[in-house]
């Protein structure tokens, strides 16, 4: 067969012009003005800058200016920086798998320059003039010497002026600047030793001077999110097997309606990671209510060879060499910090330690038992004979200047049940309210977990299998979960139609009605639970057993039962939340009481 010369052949495949290729690449790197800010600021960080100032006009549409006092560039490097895949960050294949810089692809500057009007002034401080380069839509316009201090000033004007399809998808000025501010805040959190300043249309929005090492991340969090937020977070400092996890984490009683107050950093790089997120939520398991979220600023440092940041052009996605190892380290770090909250750290619901609280409970019970019966305070708020004035230490008449003999009983600490649901207990400068159901649920939850730890995942067969009849939807959910249920000792098999047989139950559920538990588990399940692991299902079972076996609201308790319940509660590892994350204890101190009575 005769083949025509290549130059005469008609082909459908052809090389794209460089300018068009840059625009396509820009679509991956430059999604909106905040992407430009992120890339330019990361370059400034890599240059060793100690000061980075960001100036925005009209939400980034008109101007994005980033200036720094970093190493700057000489004239040759300045020109080369706008070539695709030109970078000083990596040189060999090995470098790609041990990245320690923020940028490394060499795509950002040419991508930005291809869809905007760019002006860069830079100087390396080597005793020669600086360099000014202007590029419009990817075309070099100006290259000349310019007077400039050491560092770089990068100005991006009229973003997407030559790609109107991209321009029309930009949101309002306020929305776009909101994304810019969020990006600046995250980067500022990652580098507390750098001075960041952000202005918008001439108004200063964010100013974060460098914080000393002694202040650390808490001072930077206070600059970004406010002192109140920073003050309510507890420190994390954990290391093991070449990993370290540091930062701040919220207590279970300081939660949020969304995940906006969660930031994760790998070797100083802000990232999104389902692995880390899952580890965090595992640590909070049974401490947070459904649809509530913790806050945190966590820094995970590890060998750069164990993490791959070359996943997405935006560099927010990462892969780990060992997912389970990372998840375990982050879980242990968060769980360790949460346990410290129960040892009297400021983030606990009140400032006393558990040991102090146990002592108070003992004192209250002993004093009640030892007091003569006629002096004992009624436990359930029944009526008192003496007038209200006497209780409040107010004489009824000018002649009555002394307190009644039985007034001393009112000074004695006591437990009081209100609405057959809440237990009130005096505190040093106020009082503590305990939800009896939530408290007992926490006690039962931890008992069940301990029981499982002693007896393991073994199961016992039922002499007579329990039959359950389900709807079509419920049956489909159970069929998908049969292997996971078996892994925790609940053997379920299809019995035709919507019927199933329960043939065994876990050893730790010896005295529990397994049918009631399985039906309750099904009623709480959602489609997403089909992907749940055995450990997550086991947690659901723990919670269900604890809830069903706990004392209920509107149930009258004997004084001794209330005392035992409170003592057992403060012997728990996590006494301040029930198995579903609801608070067990609320404290009203002098400050809250004075506000209620409008003394403040």
GROMACS .gro file of C-alpha atoms in nm, residues 151-446:
model
  296
  151UNK     CA    1   1.083   4.066   4.698
  152UNK     CA    2   0.799   4.043   4.446
  153UNK     CA    3   0.487   4.244   4.365
  154UNK     CA    4   0.238   4.054   4.150
  155UNK     CA    5  -0.065   4.242   4.009
  156UNK     CA    6  -0.346   4.063   3.825
  157UNK     CA    7  -0.603   4.287   3.653
  158UNK     CA    8  -0.920   4.212   3.456
  159UNK     CA    9  -0.932   3.841   3.532
  160UNK     CA   10  -1.095   3.636   3.250
  161UNK     CA   11  -1.115   3.946   3.025
  162UNK     CA   12  -1.039   3.724   2.721
  163UNK     CA   13  -1.259   3.430   2.826
  164UNK     CA   14  -1.610   3.580   2.859
  165UNK     CA   15  -1.765   3.237   2.914
  166UNK     CA   16  -1.559   3.202   3.231
  167UNK     CA   17  -1.622   3.562   3.334
  168UNK     CA   18  -2.000   3.529   3.334
  169UNK     CA   19  -1.983   3.242   3.582
  170UNK     CA   20  -1.822   3.458   3.849
  171UNK     CA   21  -2.056   3.539   4.135
  172UNK     CA   22  -2.118   3.872   4.303
  173UNK     CA   23  -1.840   4.094   4.434
  174UNK     CA   24  -1.922   3.993   4.792
  175UNK     CA   25  -1.934   3.621   4.717
  176UNK     CA   26  -1.602   3.617   4.534
  177UNK     CA   27  -1.432   3.817   4.805
  178UNK     CA   28  -1.576   3.578   5.064
  179UNK     CA   29  -1.389   3.295   4.893
  180UNK     CA   30  -1.072   3.505   4.885
  181UNK     CA   31  -1.099   3.586   5.256
  182UNK     CA   32  -1.156   3.219   5.342
  183UNK     CA   33  -0.850   3.119   5.141
  184UNK     CA   34  -0.637   3.389   5.308
  185UNK     CA   35  -0.755   3.282   5.654
  186UNK     CA   36  -0.661   2.919   5.593
  187UNK     CA   37  -0.314   3.007   5.468
  188UNK     CA   38  -0.262   3.247   5.759
  189UNK     CA   39  -0.351   2.968   6.002
  190UNK     CA   40  -0.094   2.743   5.839
  191UNK     CA   41   0.191   2.993   5.882
  192UNK     CA   42   0.165   3.180   6.214
  193UNK     CA   43   0.520   3.313   6.176
  194UNK     CA   44   0.434   3.520   5.866
  195UNK     CA   45   0.264   3.860   5.872
  196UNK     CA   46  -0.050   3.849   5.655
  197UNK     CA   47  -0.265   4.147   5.567
  198UNK     CA   48  -0.578   4.150   5.348
  199UNK     CA   49  -0.757   4.462   5.221
  200UNK     CA   50  -1.063   4.495   5.000
  201UNK     CA   51  -1.141   4.816   4.814
  202UNK     CA   52  -0.911   5.004   5.050
  203UNK     CA   53  -1.061   4.858   5.370
  204UNK     CA   54  -0.848   4.637   5.593
  205UNK     CA   55  -1.024   4.305   5.648
  206UNK     CA   56  -0.757   4.087   5.805
  207UNK     CA   57  -0.430   4.176   5.976
  208UNK     CA   58  -0.230   3.893   6.131
  209UNK     CA   59   0.111   4.001   6.261
  210UNK     CA   60   0.354   3.714   6.320
  211UNK     CA   61   0.298   3.541   6.653
  212UNK     CA   62   0.589   3.429   6.872
  213UNK     CA   63   0.649   3.054   6.909
  214UNK     CA   64   0.536   3.076   7.272
  215UNK     CA   65   0.190   3.190   7.163
  216UNK     CA   66   0.179   2.944   6.881
  217UNK     CA   67  -0.129   2.851   6.689
  218UNK     CA   68  -0.374   2.970   6.957
  219UNK     CA   69  -0.268   3.333   6.905
  220UNK     CA   70  -0.301   3.297   6.528
  221UNK     CA   71  -0.646   3.136   6.564
  222UNK     CA   72  -0.745   3.432   6.783
  223UNK     CA   73  -0.632   3.672   6.507
  224UNK     CA   74  -0.833   3.487   6.242
  225UNK     CA   75  -1.143   3.362   6.425
  226UNK     CA   76  -1.147   3.580   6.736
  227UNK     CA   77  -1.024   3.544   7.094
  228UNK     CA   78  -1.350   3.388   7.218
  229UNK     CA   79  -1.330   3.102   6.969
  230UNK     CA   80  -0.959   3.044   7.034
  231UNK     CA   81  -1.012   3.050   7.410
  232UNK     CA   82  -1.267   2.770   7.395
  233UNK     CA   83  -1.040   2.527   7.213
  234UNK     CA   84  -0.814   2.276   7.386
  235UNK     CA   85  -0.458   2.193   7.287
  236UNK     CA   86  -0.353   1.879   7.098
  237UNK     CA   87   0.006   1.758   7.119
  238UNK     CA   88   0.065   1.398   7.018
  239UNK     CA   89   0.344   1.210   6.842
  240UNK     CA   90   0.411   0.849   6.752
  241UNK     CA   91   0.607   0.646   6.495
  242UNK     CA   92   0.730   0.946   6.299
  243UNK     CA   93   0.392   1.126   6.303
  244UNK     CA   94   0.302   1.431   6.505
  245UNK     CA   95  -0.041   1.591   6.552
  246UNK     CA   96  -0.060   1.937   6.708
  247UNK     CA   97  -0.312   2.219   6.715
  248UNK     CA   98  -0.646   2.289   6.879
  249UNK     CA   99  -0.971   2.099   6.914
  250UNK     CA  100  -1.316   2.190   7.049
  251UNK     CA  101  -1.480   2.028   7.348
  252UNK     CA  102  -1.801   1.829   7.288
  253UNK     CA  103  -2.013   2.106   7.441
  254UNK     CA  104  -1.872   2.359   7.193
  255UNK     CA  105  -2.002   2.234   6.859
  256UNK     CA  106  -2.124   2.378   6.529
  257UNK     CA  107  -2.399   2.332   6.273
  258UNK     CA  108  -2.152   2.273   5.987
  259UNK     CA  109  -1.788   2.183   5.919
  260UNK     CA  110  -1.671   2.537   5.844
  261UNK     CA  111  -1.457   2.550   6.160
  262UNK     CA  112  -1.249   2.244   6.071
  263UNK     CA  113  -0.906   2.289   5.914
  264UNK     CA  114  -0.650   2.017   5.849
  265UNK     CA  115  -0.288   2.071   5.747
  266UNK     CA  116  -0.042   1.810   5.624
  267UNK     CA  117   0.319   1.930   5.658
  268UNK     CA  118   0.186   2.287   5.661
  269UNK     CA  119  -0.035   2.240   5.352
  270UNK     CA  120  -0.412   2.290   5.392
  271UNK     CA  121  -0.587   1.974   5.273
  272UNK     CA  122  -0.923   1.803   5.255
  273UNK     CA  123  -0.912   1.441   5.364
  274UNK     CA  124  -1.194   1.197   5.434
  275UNK     CA  125  -0.939   0.980   5.617
  276UNK     CA  126  -0.854   1.254   5.867
  277UNK     CA  127  -1.215   1.372   5.894
  278UNK     CA  128  -1.337   1.022   5.974
  279UNK     CA  129  -1.069   0.981   6.241
  280UNK     CA  130  -1.179   1.308   6.402
  281UNK     CA  131  -1.546   1.208   6.411
  282UNK     CA  132  -1.456   0.864   6.546
  283UNK     CA  133  -1.288   1.036   6.841
  284UNK     CA  134  -1.608   1.235   6.907
  285UNK     CA  135  -1.830   0.930   6.867
  286UNK     CA  136  -2.113   0.932   7.126
  287UNK     CA  137  -2.013   1.285   7.234
  288UNK     CA  138  -2.191   1.492   6.967
  289UNK     CA  139  -2.555   1.506   6.873
  290UNK     CA  140  -2.659   1.416   6.522
  291UNK     CA  141  -2.589   1.690   6.266
  292UNK     CA  142  -2.353   1.871   6.505
  293UNK     CA  143  -1.984   1.908   6.423
  294UNK     CA  144  -1.659   1.971   6.610
  295UNK     CA  145  -1.419   2.256   6.540
  296UNK     CA  146  -1.045   2.211   6.506
  297UNK     CA  147  -0.720   2.339   6.362
  298UNK     CA  148  -0.499   2.031   6.332
  299UNK     CA  149  -0.146   2.005   6.196
  300UNK     CA  150  -0.032   1.656   6.095
  301UNK     CA  151   0.338   1.626   6.020
  302UNK     CA  152   0.486   1.314   5.860
  303UNK     CA  153   0.757   1.195   5.626
  304UNK     CA  154   0.692   1.361   5.288
  305UNK     CA  155   0.746   1.023   5.121
  306UNK     CA  156   0.432   0.894   5.298
  307UNK     CA  157   0.195   1.147   5.142
  308UNK     CA  158   0.126   1.225   4.774
  309UNK     CA  159   0.012   1.582   4.709
  310UNK     CA  160   0.033   1.542   4.331
  311UNK     CA  161  -0.333   1.444   4.298
  312UNK     CA  162  -0.517   1.757   4.178
  313UNK     CA  163  -0.400   2.091   4.033
  314UNK     CA  164  -0.546   2.275   4.333
  315UNK     CA  165  -0.327   2.058   4.562
  316UNK     CA  166  -0.600   2.026   4.828
  317UNK     CA  167  -0.645   1.652   4.772
  318UNK     CA  168  -0.382   1.411   4.906
  319UNK     CA  169  -0.317   1.037   4.919
  320UNK     CA  170  -0.145   0.852   5.200
  321UNK     CA  171   0.084   0.554   5.174
  322UNK     CA  172  -0.098   0.398   5.471
  323UNK     CA  173  -0.452   0.525   5.529
  324UNK     CA  174  -0.514   0.316   5.840
  325UNK     CA  175  -0.193   0.436   6.005
  326UNK     CA  176  -0.281   0.804   5.951
  327UNK     CA  177  -0.639   0.747   6.068
  328UNK     CA  178  -0.520   0.572   6.383
  329UNK     CA  179  -0.270   0.846   6.474
  330UNK     CA  180  -0.523   1.127   6.424
  331UNK     CA  181  -0.787   0.936   6.621
  332UNK     CA  182  -0.548   0.873   6.911
  333UNK     CA  183  -0.440   1.239   6.914
  334UNK     CA  184  -0.798   1.372   6.921
  335UNK     CA  185  -0.919   1.111   7.171
  336UNK     CA  186  -0.627   1.188   7.402
  337UNK     CA  187  -0.708   1.561   7.393
  338UNK     CA  188  -1.077   1.495   7.463
  339UNK     CA  189  -0.989   1.278   7.764
  340UNK     CA  190  -0.786   1.565   7.908
  341UNK     CA  191  -1.098   1.782   7.902
  342UNK     CA  192  -1.242   1.563   8.177
  343UNK     CA  193  -0.941   1.634   8.401
  344UNK     CA  194  -1.045   1.990   8.475
  345UNK     CA  195  -0.926   2.180   8.168
  346UNK     CA  196  -1.117   2.505   8.099
  347UNK     CA  197  -1.317   2.352   7.813
  348UNK     CA  198  -1.508   2.115   8.042
  349UNK     CA  199  -1.871   2.218   8.115
  350UNK     CA  200  -1.754   2.354   8.452
  351UNK     CA  201  -1.420   2.418   8.609
  352UNK     CA  202  -1.411   2.148   8.877
  353UNK     CA  203  -1.230   1.820   8.822
  354UNK     CA  204  -1.407   1.488   8.829
  355UNK     CA  205  -1.235   1.399   9.158
  356UNK     CA  206  -1.367   1.720   9.315
  357UNK     CA  207  -1.712   1.643   9.183
  358UNK     CA  208  -1.704   1.291   9.329
  359UNK     CA  209  -1.607   1.442   9.663
  360UNK     CA  210  -1.898   1.683   9.651
  361UNK     CA  211  -2.140   1.404   9.576
  362UNK     CA  212  -2.008   1.201   9.870
  363UNK     CA  213  -2.037   1.501  10.102
  364UNK     CA  214  -2.393   1.569   9.993
  365UNK     CA  215  -2.502   1.208  10.045
  366UNK     CA  216  -2.326   1.169  10.380
  367UNK     CA  217  -2.467   1.495  10.512
  368UNK     CA  218  -2.817   1.396  10.407
  369UNK     CA  219  -2.794   1.051  10.565
  370UNK     CA  220  -2.646   1.181  10.892
  371UNK     CA  221  -2.893   1.468  10.933
  372UNK     CA  222  -3.190   1.415  11.167
  373UNK     CA  223  -3.502   1.331  10.971
  374UNK     CA  224  -3.683   1.646  11.078
  375UNK     CA  225  -3.396   1.858  10.931
  376UNK     CA  226  -3.376   1.681  10.598
  377UNK     CA  227  -3.474   1.887  10.299
  378UNK     CA  228  -3.762   1.739  10.098
  379UNK     CA  229  -3.605   1.572   9.793
  380UNK     CA  230  -3.881   1.643   9.546
  381UNK     CA  231  -3.968   2.001   9.627
  382UNK     CA  232  -4.271   1.935   9.847
  383UNK     CA  233  -4.411   2.231  10.036
  384UNK     CA  234  -4.223   2.385  10.329
  385UNK     CA  235  -4.397   2.511  10.644
  386UNK     CA  236  -4.194   2.823  10.707
  387UNK     CA  237  -4.285   3.144  10.524
  388UNK     CA  238  -4.105   3.244  10.207
  389UNK     CA  239  -3.950   3.542  10.385
  390UNK     CA  240  -3.776   3.314  10.632
  391UNK     CA  241  -3.627   3.108  10.350
  392UNK     CA  242  -3.486   3.424  10.194
  393UNK     CA  243  -3.347   3.547  10.527
  394UNK     CA  244  -3.592   3.839  10.526
  395UNK     CA  245  -3.770   3.914  10.857
  396UNK     CA  246  -4.148   3.931  10.829
  397UNK     CA  247  -4.176   4.213  11.084
  398UNK     CA  248  -3.931   4.457  11.242
  399UNK     CA  249  -3.951   4.256  11.568
  400UNK     CA  250  -3.828   3.936  11.408
  401UNK     CA  251  -3.451   3.975  11.388
  402UNK     CA  252  -3.339   3.614  11.430
  403UNK     CA  253  -3.358   3.319  11.190
  404UNK     CA  254  -3.584   3.024  11.265
  405UNK     CA  255  -3.412   2.725  11.421
  406UNK     CA  256  -3.472   2.504  11.121
  407UNK     CA  257  -3.325   2.757  10.877
  408UNK     CA  258  -2.992   2.575  10.889
  409UNK     CA  259  -3.145   2.293  10.688
  410UNK     CA  260  -3.170   2.526  10.390
  411UNK     CA  261  -2.796   2.581  10.397
  412UNK     CA  262  -2.724   2.210  10.371
  413UNK     CA  263  -2.629   2.081  10.021
  414UNK     CA  264  -2.897   1.856   9.875
  415UNK     CA  265  -3.011   1.674   9.565
  416UNK     CA  266  -3.348   1.780   9.428
  417UNK     CA  267  -3.552   1.612   9.154
  418UNK     CA  268  -3.747   1.850   8.931
  419UNK     CA  269  -4.029   1.735   8.699
  420UNK     CA  270  -3.920   1.378   8.776
  421UNK     CA  271  -3.658   1.433   8.503
  422UNK     CA  272  -3.381   1.666   8.622
  423UNK     CA  273  -3.162   1.642   8.928
  424UNK     CA  274  -3.039   1.966   9.084
  425UNK     CA  275  -2.721   1.970   9.289
  426UNK     CA  276  -2.561   2.273   9.460
  427UNK     CA  277  -2.221   2.388   9.340
  428UNK     CA  278  -1.970   2.622   9.505
  429UNK     CA  279  -2.121   2.936   9.345
  430UNK     CA  280  -2.436   2.811   9.175
  431UNK     CA  281  -2.600   2.482   9.095
  432UNK     CA  282  -2.569   2.190   8.852
  433UNK     CA  283  -2.859   2.039   8.657
  434UNK     CA  284  -2.833   1.674   8.552
  435UNK     CA  285  -3.060   1.509   8.295
  436UNK     CA  286  -3.128   1.173   8.460
  437UNK     CA  287  -3.197   0.986   8.134
  438UNK     CA  288  -2.895   1.127   7.951
  439UNK     CA  289  -2.673   1.062   8.253
  440UNK     CA  290  -2.787   0.701   8.294
  441UNK     CA  291  -2.757   0.646   7.918
  442UNK     CA  292  -2.388   0.748   7.937
  443UNK     CA  293  -2.335   0.511   8.231
  444UNK     CA  294  -2.501   0.221   8.050
  445UNK     CA  295  -2.315   0.297   7.727
  446UNK     CA  296  -1.976   0.271   7.893
   0.00000   0.00000   0.00000
